[in-house]
mmCIF file of C-alpha atoms in Angstrom:
data_model
loop_
_atom_site.group_PDB
_atom_site.id
_atom_site.type_symbol
_atom_site.label_atom_id
_atom_site.label_comp_id
_atom_site.label_asym_id
_atom_site.label_seq_id
_atom_site.Cartn_x
_atom_site.Cartn_y
_atom_site.Cartn_z
ATOM 1 C CA UNK Y 7 0.129 0.399 0.095
ATOM 2 C CA UNK Y 8 1.124 3.478 -0.875
ATOM 3 C CA UNK Y 9 1.724 6.045 1.753
ATOM 4 C CA UNK Y 10 -1.447 8.081 -0.139
ATOM 5 C CA UNK Y 11 -3.406 4.894 -0.267
ATOM 6 C CA UNK Y 12 -2.541 4.413 3.667
ATOM 7 C CA UNK Y 13 -3.095 7.924 4.594
ATOM 8 C CA UNK Y 14 -6.214 8.091 2.691
ATOM 9 C CA UNK Y 15 -7.277 4.648 4.772
ATOM 10 C CA UNK Y 16 -6.286 6.165 7.695
ATOM 11 C CA UNK Y 17 -8.431 9.386 7.266
ATOM 12 C CA UNK Y 18 -11.354 7.054 5.909
ATOM 13 C CA UNK Y 19 -11.301 4.546 9.065
ATOM 14 C CA UNK Y 20 -11.355 7.788 11.396
ATOM 15 C CA UNK Y 21 -14.240 9.544 10.038
ATOM 16 C CA UNK Y 22 -16.221 6.207 10.076
ATOM 17 C CA UNK Y 23 -15.380 5.868 13.467
ATOM 18 C CA UNK Y 24 -16.169 9.417 14.160
ATOM 19 C CA UNK Y 25 -19.581 8.938 12.396
ATOM 20 C CA UNK Y 26 -20.214 5.757 14.602
ATOM 21 C CA UNK Y 27 -19.301 7.167 17.829
ATOM 22 C CA UNK Y 28 -21.222 10.488 17.180
ATOM 23 C CA UNK Y 29 -20.913 14.067 16.399
ATOM 24 C CA UNK Y 30 -18.291 16.660 17.712
ATOM 25 C CA UNK Y 31 -20.216 18.176 20.944
ATOM 26 C CA UNK Y 32 -21.223 21.611 20.172
ATOM 27 C CA UNK Y 33 -20.122 23.739 23.423
ATOM 28 C CA UNK Y 34 -23.231 25.194 24.012
ATOM 29 C CA UNK Y 35 -24.792 21.302 24.558
ATOM 30 C CA UNK Y 36 -22.108 20.464 26.231
ATOM 31 C CA UNK Y 37 -22.928 23.477 28.694
ATOM 32 C CA UNK Y 38 -27.023 22.127 28.783
ATOM 33 C CA UNK Y 39 -25.637 19.264 30.083
ATOM 34 C CA UNK Y 40 -23.667 20.707 32.867
ATOM 35 C CA UNK Y 41 -26.365 23.364 33.482
ATOM 36 C CA UNK Y 42 -28.442 19.990 34.386
ATOM 37 C CA UNK Y 43 -25.903 17.909 35.711
ATOM 38 C CA UNK Y 44 -26.516 14.974 33.244
ATOM 39 C CA UNK Y 45 -24.897 12.895 30.278
ATOM 40 C CA UNK Y 46 -25.603 12.372 26.822
ATOM 41 C CA UNK Y 47 -24.590 12.658 23.420
ATOM 42 C CA UNK Y 48 -24.396 14.301 20.136
ATOM 43 C CA UNK Y 49 -25.394 12.182 16.781
ATOM 44 C CA UNK Y 50 -27.843 12.921 13.871
ATOM 45 C CA UNK Y 51 -27.496 16.538 14.947
ATOM 46 C CA UNK Y 52 -29.596 15.556 18.351
ATOM 47 C CA UNK Y 53 -28.592 16.431 21.510
ATOM 48 C CA UNK Y 54 -29.865 13.413 24.259
ATOM 49 C CA UNK Y 55 -29.571 13.651 27.270
ATOM 50 C CA UNK Y 56 -30.526 11.080 29.444
ATOM 51 C CA UNK Y 57 -32.141 10.746 32.972
ATOM 52 C CA UNK Y 58 -32.075 7.063 33.782
ATOM 53 C CA UNK Y 59 -34.118 5.860 37.179
ATOM 54 C CA UNK Y 60 -31.455 4.496 38.302
ATOM 55 C CA UNK Y 61 -32.816 5.063 41.816
ATOM 56 C CA UNK Y 62 -35.410 2.612 41.303
ATOM 57 C CA UNK Y 63 -36.245 -1.055 41.596
ATOM 58 C CA UNK Y 64 -39.238 -1.722 39.427
ATOM 59 C CA UNK Y 65 -40.660 -4.974 38.884
ATOM 60 C CA UNK Y 66 -43.322 -5.918 36.486
ATOM 61 C CA UNK Y 67 -45.833 -8.371 37.473
ATOM 62 C CA UNK Y 68 -43.175 -9.938 39.694
ATOM 63 C CA UNK Y 69 -40.136 -9.822 37.199
ATOM 64 C CA UNK Y 70 -37.262 -7.943 38.467
ATOM 65 C CA UNK Y 71 -36.423 -5.143 35.363
ATOM 66 C CA UNK Y 72 -33.381 -3.079 34.936
ATOM 67 C CA UNK Y 73 -33.484 0.601 33.874
ATOM 68 C CA UNK Y 74 -32.542 -0.130 30.399
ATOM 69 C CA UNK Y 75 -35.674 -1.620 29.684
ATOM 70 C CA UNK Y 76 -38.249 1.127 29.695
ATOM 71 C CA UNK Y 77 -36.918 3.399 32.635
ATOM 72 C CA UNK Y 78 -34.807 5.755 30.958
ATOM 73 C CA UNK Y 79 -36.444 9.436 30.729
ATOM 74 C CA UNK Y 80 -34.825 11.656 28.808
ATOM 75 C CA UNK Y 81 -34.279 15.159 27.468
ATOM 76 C CA UNK Y 82 -32.948 16.006 23.560
ATOM 77 C CA UNK Y 83 -32.635 19.017 21.761
ATOM 78 C CA UNK Y 84 -32.042 19.992 18.013
ATOM 79 C CA UNK Y 85 -31.623 23.037 16.043
ATOM 80 C CA UNK Y 86 -35.222 24.594 14.396
ATOM 81 C CA UNK Y 87 -35.210 28.166 12.385
ATOM 82 C CA UNK Y 88 -34.039 30.984 13.356
ATOM 83 C CA UNK Y 89 -31.315 30.085 15.900
ATOM 84 C CA UNK Y 90 -33.623 28.188 18.759
ATOM 85 C CA UNK Y 91 -33.941 24.544 19.295
ATOM 86 C CA UNK Y 92 -36.585 22.292 19.884
ATOM 87 C CA UNK Y 93 -36.772 20.141 22.855
ATOM 88 C CA UNK Y 94 -38.475 17.298 23.645
ATOM 89 C CA UNK Y 95 -38.421 14.541 26.245
ATOM 90 C CA UNK Y 96 -40.028 11.869 28.386
ATOM 91 C CA UNK Y 97 -39.682 11.645 32.054
ATOM 92 C CA UNK Y 98 -40.042 8.950 33.633
ATOM 93 C CA UNK Y 99 -41.822 9.675 37.489
ATOM 94 C CA UNK Y 100 -43.182 8.009 41.037
ATOM 95 C CA UNK Y 101 -46.930 9.477 40.501
ATOM 96 C CA UNK Y 102 -46.120 11.555 44.011
ATOM 97 C CA UNK Y 103 -43.612 13.481 41.203
ATOM 98 C CA UNK Y 104 -45.760 13.766 38.560
ATOM 99 C CA UNK Y 105 -47.474 16.834 39.638
ATOM 100 C CA UNK Y 106 -44.571 18.244 41.380
ATOM 101 C CA UNK Y 107 -42.678 18.154 38.206
ATOM 102 C CA UNK Y 108 -45.355 19.494 35.660
ATOM 103 C CA UNK Y 109 -45.522 22.216 37.992
ATOM 104 C CA UNK Y 110 -42.133 22.996 37.880
ATOM 105 C CA UNK Y 111 -42.060 23.157 33.838
ATOM 106 C CA UNK Y 112 -44.875 25.084 33.450
ATOM 107 C CA UNK Y 113 -44.070 27.489 36.388
ATOM 108 C CA UNK Y 114 -40.743 27.774 34.174
ATOM 109 C CA UNK Y 115 -42.269 28.217 30.154
ATOM 110 C CA UNK Y 116 -42.029 24.554 29.255
ATOM 111 C CA UNK Y 117 -45.644 22.658 27.940
ATOM 112 C CA UNK Y 118 -46.235 18.769 29.413
ATOM 113 C CA UNK Y 119 -47.583 17.140 26.595
ATOM 114 C CA UNK Y 120 -48.936 13.943 27.798
ATOM 115 C CA UNK Y 121 -49.023 12.136 30.907
ATOM 116 C CA UNK Y 122 -49.598 8.132 30.704
ATOM 117 C CA UNK Y 123 -48.099 5.170 31.930
ATOM 118 C CA UNK Y 124 -46.088 2.490 29.988
ATOM 119 C CA UNK Y 125 -46.581 -1.002 32.191
ATOM 120 C CA UNK Y 126 -49.500 -2.472 34.083
ATOM 121 C CA UNK Y 127 -48.484 -4.447 37.351
ATOM 122 C CA UNK Y 128 -45.182 -2.679 37.961
ATOM 123 C CA UNK Y 129 -44.090 -1.722 41.260
ATOM 124 C CA UNK Y 130 -43.618 1.241 42.304
ATOM 125 C CA UNK Y 131 -46.213 2.758 40.174
ATOM 126 C CA UNK Y 132 -44.263 4.877 37.064
ATOM 127 C CA UNK Y 133 -46.045 7.324 35.137
ATOM 128 C CA UNK Y 134 -44.429 8.964 32.267
ATOM 129 C CA UNK Y 135 -44.575 12.569 30.996
ATOM 130 C CA UNK Y 136 -43.653 14.139 27.534
ATOM 131 C CA UNK Y 137 -42.100 17.632 27.432
ATOM 132 C CA UNK Y 138 -41.957 20.268 25.051
ATOM 133 C CA UNK Y 139 -39.970 23.727 24.878
ATOM 134 C CA UNK Y 140 -38.772 26.063 22.251
ATOM 135 C CA UNK Y 141 -35.191 28.117 23.066
ATOM 136 C CA UNK Y 142 -31.637 28.581 23.289
ATOM 137 C CA UNK Y 143 -30.290 25.400 24.292
ATOM 138 C CA UNK Y 144 -28.754 27.373 27.469
ATOM 139 C CA UNK Y 145 -31.787 28.589 28.340
ATOM 140 C CA UNK Y 146 -34.010 25.058 27.710
ATOM 141 C CA UNK Y 147 -31.509 23.515 30.147
ATOM 142 C CA UNK Y 148 -31.959 26.226 32.537
ATOM 143 C CA UNK Y 149 -35.804 26.305 32.498
ATOM 144 C CA UNK Y 150 -35.895 22.518 32.663
ATOM 145 C CA UNK Y 151 -33.725 21.971 35.204
ATOM 146 C CA UNK Y 152 -35.704 22.486 38.548
ATOM 147 C CA UNK Y 153 -38.251 19.888 37.025
ATOM 148 C CA UNK Y 154 -35.577 17.550 36.453
ATOM 149 C CA UNK Y 155 -33.677 18.394 40.304
ATOM 150 C CA UNK Y 156 -37.078 17.295 41.683
ATOM 151 C CA UNK Y 157 -36.856 13.563 39.667
ATOM 152 C CA UNK Y 158 -35.773 10.648 42.331
ATOM 153 C CA UNK Y 159 -35.123 13.582 45.283
ATOM 154 C CA UNK Y 160 -37.158 11.698 47.378
ATOM 155 C CA UNK Y 161 -40.776 13.069 47.200
ATOM 156 C CA UNK Y 162 -42.506 13.977 50.924
ATOM 157 C CA UNK Y 163 -45.115 11.672 52.156
ATOM 158 C CA UNK Y 164 -48.455 11.731 49.938
ATOM 159 C CA UNK Y 165 -50.939 14.092 50.826
ATOM 160 C CA UNK Y 166 -54.525 13.097 49.734
ATOM 161 C CA UNK Y 167 -55.582 16.367 50.392
ATOM 162 C CA UNK Y 168 -54.496 19.040 47.605
ATOM 163 C CA UNK Y 169 -56.806 22.136 48.475
ATOM 164 C CA UNK Y 170 -57.533 21.848 52.135
ATOM 165 C CA UNK Y 171 -59.515 18.614 52.641
ATOM 166 C CA UNK Y 172 -58.848 15.430 54.441
ATOM 167 C CA UNK Y 173 -59.064 11.614 52.809
ATOM 168 C CA UNK Y 174 -61.699 10.940 55.692
ATOM 169 C CA UNK Y 175 -64.271 11.661 53.094
ATOM 170 C CA UNK Y 176 -67.520 10.655 53.157
ATOM 171 C CA UNK Y 177 -71.231 10.739 51.832
ATOM 172 C CA UNK Y 178 -72.706 14.374 53.022
ATOM 173 C CA UNK Y 179 -74.570 17.494 52.090
ATOM 174 C CA UNK Y 180 -73.026 19.560 49.115
ATOM 175 C CA UNK Y 181 -74.908 22.611 48.158
ATOM 176 C CA UNK Y 182 -75.301 21.887 44.573
ATOM 177 C CA UNK Y 183 -76.942 25.277 43.699
ATOM 178 C CA UNK Y 184 -73.722 26.910 44.587
ATOM 179 C CA UNK Y 185 -71.451 24.173 42.690
ATOM 180 C CA UNK Y 186 -73.587 25.144 40.065
ATOM 181 C CA UNK Y 187 -73.004 29.119 40.491
ATOM 182 C CA UNK Y 188 -69.869 28.882 40.375
ATOM 183 C CA UNK Y 189 -69.140 26.462 37.707
ATOM 184 C CA UNK Y 190 -71.418 28.626 35.115
ATOM 185 C CA UNK Y 191 -73.629 25.124 34.573
ATOM 186 C CA UNK Y 192 -76.199 22.856 36.307
ATOM 187 C CA UNK Y 193 -75.229 19.120 36.777
ATOM 188 C CA UNK Y 194 -77.241 16.283 37.429
ATOM 189 C CA UNK Y 195 -77.379 14.124 40.635
ATOM 190 C CA UNK Y 196 -76.958 10.607 40.949
ATOM 191 C CA UNK Y 197 -76.862 9.097 44.878
ATOM 192 C CA UNK Y 198 -73.827 10.554 46.660
ATOM 193 C CA UNK Y 199 -72.310 12.485 42.994
ATOM 194 C CA UNK Y 200 -73.006 15.389 41.978
ATOM 195 C CA UNK Y 201 -72.004 16.018 38.077
ATOM 196 C CA UNK Y 202 -71.676 18.585 35.809
ATOM 197 C CA UNK Y 203 -71.057 17.888 32.141
ATOM 198 C CA UNK Y 204 -70.166 20.689 30.042
ATOM 199 C CA UNK Y 205 -70.402 19.782 26.014
ATOM 200 C CA UNK Y 206 -67.911 21.318 22.976
ATOM 201 C CA UNK Y 207 -70.255 22.138 20.504
ATOM 202 C CA UNK Y 208 -68.604 25.400 19.691
ATOM 203 C CA UNK Y 209 -66.119 22.874 17.862
ATOM 204 C CA UNK Y 210 -68.902 21.599 15.636
ATOM 205 C CA UNK Y 211 -66.775 18.238 15.284
ATOM 206 C CA UNK Y 212 -67.996 15.827 12.728
ATOM 207 C CA UNK Y 213 -66.995 11.818 11.718
ATOM 208 C CA UNK Y 214 -68.657 10.559 8.428
ATOM 209 C CA UNK Y 215 -71.180 13.369 8.512
ATOM 210 C CA UNK Y 216 -71.901 12.562 12.444
ATOM 211 C CA UNK Y 217 -71.971 15.098 14.558
ATOM 212 C CA UNK Y 218 -69.861 14.182 17.079
ATOM 213 C CA UNK Y 219 -71.745 16.208 20.327
ATOM 214 C CA UNK Y 220 -71.180 15.770 24.444
ATOM 215 C CA UNK Y 221 -73.066 12.813 24.312
ATOM 216 C CA UNK Y 222 -70.634 11.139 21.931
ATOM 217 C CA UNK Y 223 -68.132 11.843 24.411
ATOM 218 C CA UNK Y 224 -66.922 15.492 23.393
ATOM 219 C CA UNK Y 225 -67.185 17.252 27.025
ATOM 220 C CA UNK Y 226 -65.760 18.187 30.116
ATOM 221 C CA UNK Y 227 -66.906 16.924 33.272
ATOM 222 C CA UNK Y 228 -66.501 17.778 37.365
ATOM 223 C CA UNK Y 229 -67.847 14.919 39.615
ATOM 224 C CA UNK Y 230 -68.655 15.990 43.361
ATOM 225 C CA UNK Y 231 -68.742 13.680 46.255
ATOM 226 C CA UNK Y 232 -68.710 14.181 49.913
ATOM 227 C CA UNK Y 233 -69.858 17.147 51.446
ATOM 228 C CA UNK Y 234 -69.690 21.634 51.604
ATOM 229 C CA UNK Y 235 -66.274 21.359 53.766
ATOM 230 C CA UNK Y 236 -64.536 17.709 52.598
ATOM 231 C CA UNK Y 237 -65.538 16.754 49.081
ATOM 232 C CA UNK Y 238 -63.487 15.101 46.094
ATOM 233 C CA UNK Y 239 -63.422 15.929 42.609
ATOM 234 C CA UNK Y 240 -62.420 13.769 39.493
ATOM 235 C CA UNK Y 241 -62.558 15.021 35.576
ATOM 236 C CA UNK Y 242 -62.245 15.509 32.665
ATOM 237 C CA UNK Y 243 -61.630 18.491 30.019
ATOM 238 C CA UNK Y 244 -61.903 17.930 26.179
ATOM 239 C CA UNK Y 245 -59.480 20.515 24.768
ATOM 240 C CA UNK Y 246 -58.062 22.113 21.488
ATOM 241 C CA UNK Y 247 -53.939 22.126 21.556
ATOM 242 C CA UNK Y 248 -53.765 25.832 22.160
ATOM 243 C CA UNK Y 249 -55.707 25.362 25.428
ATOM 244 C CA UNK Y 250 -53.932 22.540 26.747
ATOM 245 C CA UNK Y 251 -50.934 24.303 28.721
ATOM 246 C CA UNK Y 252 -53.572 27.016 30.064
ATOM 247 C CA UNK Y 253 -56.367 24.710 31.256
ATOM 248 C CA UNK Y 254 -53.035 22.745 33.129
ATOM 249 C CA UNK Y 255 -51.902 25.627 34.576
ATOM 250 C CA UNK Y 256 -55.522 26.430 35.402
ATOM 251 C CA UNK Y 257 -55.725 23.103 37.541
ATOM 252 C CA UNK Y 258 -52.434 23.078 39.132
ATOM 253 C CA UNK Y 259 -52.937 27.206 40.252
ATOM 254 C CA UNK Y 260 -56.227 25.644 41.822
ATOM 255 C CA UNK Y 261 -54.556 22.822 43.679
ATOM 256 C CA UNK Y 262 -55.689 20.037 41.154
ATOM 257 C CA UNK Y 263 -53.631 16.908 40.276
ATOM 258 C CA UNK Y 264 -53.326 16.054 36.350
ATOM 259 C CA UNK Y 265 -53.696 12.623 36.426
ATOM 260 C CA UNK Y 266 -53.694 11.911 32.459
ATOM 261 C CA UNK Y 267 -53.181 13.669 29.207
ATOM 262 C CA UNK Y 268 -53.722 11.448 26.276
ATOM 263 C CA UNK Y 269 -56.516 11.150 23.248
ATOM 264 C CA UNK Y 270 -59.904 10.188 23.184
ATOM 265 C CA UNK Y 271 -60.430 10.333 19.048
ATOM 266 C CA UNK Y 272 -58.102 10.349 16.313
ATOM 267 C CA UNK Y 273 -58.263 11.858 13.030
ATOM 268 C CA UNK Y 274 -60.513 14.270 13.881
ATOM 269 C CA UNK Y 275 -60.450 18.122 12.946
ATOM 270 C CA UNK Y 276 -59.886 19.620 14.469
ATOM 271 C CA UNK Y 277 -57.377 17.534 16.978
ATOM 272 C CA UNK Y 278 -58.660 17.070 20.642
ATOM 273 C CA UNK Y 279 -56.974 16.820 23.197
ATOM 274 C CA UNK Y 280 -58.341 15.508 26.919
ATOM 275 C CA UNK Y 281 -56.834 15.068 30.401
ATOM 276 C CA UNK Y 282 -58.269 13.753 33.736
ATOM 277 C CA UNK Y 283 -57.817 15.406 37.184
ATOM 278 C CA UNK Y 284 -58.494 14.830 40.861
ATOM 279 C CA UNK Y 285 -58.540 16.883 44.010
ATOM 280 C CA UNK Y 286 -59.834 16.884 47.102
ATOM 281 C CA UNK Y 287 -61.077 19.967 49.328
ATOM 282 C CA UNK Y 288 -63.700 22.313 50.137
ATOM 283 C CA UNK Y 289 -66.725 21.879 47.711
ATOM 284 C CA UNK Y 290 -66.274 25.427 46.428
ATOM 285 C CA UNK Y 291 -62.707 25.385 46.172
ATOM 286 C CA UNK Y 292 -63.075 22.514 43.980
ATOM 287 C CA UNK Y 293 -65.734 24.480 41.743
ATOM 288 C CA UNK Y 294 -63.486 27.475 41.548
ATOM 289 C CA UNK Y 295 -60.874 24.910 40.072
ATOM 290 C CA UNK Y 296 -62.821 23.501 37.542
ATOM 291 C CA UNK Y 297 -64.266 26.885 36.749
ATOM 292 C CA UNK Y 298 -60.894 28.272 36.381
ATOM 293 C CA UNK Y 299 -59.970 24.865 33.676
ATOM 294 C CA UNK Y 300 -63.518 26.261 31.831
ATOM 295 C CA UNK Y 301 -62.494 29.344 31.175
ATOM 296 C CA UNK Y 302 -59.711 28.115 29.206
ATOM 297 C CA UNK Y 303 -61.960 26.512 27.078
ATOM 298 C CA UNK Y 304 -63.456 29.029 24.425
ATOM 299 C CA UNK Y 305 -62.887 31.719 25.908
ATOM 300 C CA UNK Y 306 -65.828 33.115 27.573
ATOM 301 C CA UNK Y 307 -68.425 30.724 25.542
ATOM 302 C CA UNK Y 308 -69.905 29.070 28.297
ATOM 303 C CA UNK Y 309 -73.195 30.154 30.102
ATOM 304 C CA UNK Y 310 -72.600 32.763 32.903
ATOM 305 C CA UNK Y 311 -73.478 32.330 36.584
ATOM 306 C CA UNK Y 312 -76.186 33.972 36.726
ATOM 307 C CA UNK Y 313 -78.414 32.163 33.990
ATOM 308 C CA UNK Y 314 -77.112 29.043 35.496
ATOM 309 C CA UNK Y 315 -78.259 29.932 38.954
ATOM 310 C CA UNK Y 316 -81.874 31.118 37.367
ATOM 311 C CA UNK Y 317 -82.719 27.481 35.439
ATOM 312 C CA UNK Y 318 -81.336 25.384 38.921
#
């Protein structure tokens, strides 16, 4: 082999190894990892930051399962237009971490786009939270850090009360007229449960020419159980994409826990997202949290509280 061919072979081999083991890490991405205190790699123009749950010993249906099987959270960044990066990620969380981490993300300008499970029969119970944001890598790292720092830190003992109630909830008297007045919509009594359902007729959703209305599942609802002083609420919110973050912020600001964010329908125009929430506390306080979420839907199209009270 001549010297020229040998040199070419060395260069080619080096380039091949360079491609195989990744691209050179841009300084701004290296700094983003240092800000977060995590490791990662840069390949195919994407920085992948690893946030594995090595602190957890997980079993799935009794099988001791290693972290790489599906408990490795991550954040990824890649360059977009205008010198800004797009960040996406999937965080692996214990159930007590879900809402503190969600609040930390929302409070720092990032979006939460999904919350769901990946497994059944796992112990401890694990949820997955998808994250989205735009910005400079250094800014995105700073925005994500408060949430990342909560992961694996050891959550405070679980508290059933999120808005001032206790876990000792039992059937009692709820002033449903007051709840309807606050929410701006009447509900129906079914045994000890009072439920308000609000359709999204403003979306004019159709499938195969059929109108998809509240009875078909295109609705937002809240169910109340307990007493005026100590109640629980559970519900579902139907949202357009631009309403997701405002609704999440409204619920969290009012002490309601978000349990899931997902689809109930596919292929619809417009796309509709749904979230489930849960909370305990004084019934009126819970109703105010529900109303805060309603206020972010369709912006002002809800029936007024006065009208609801008049029809109750």
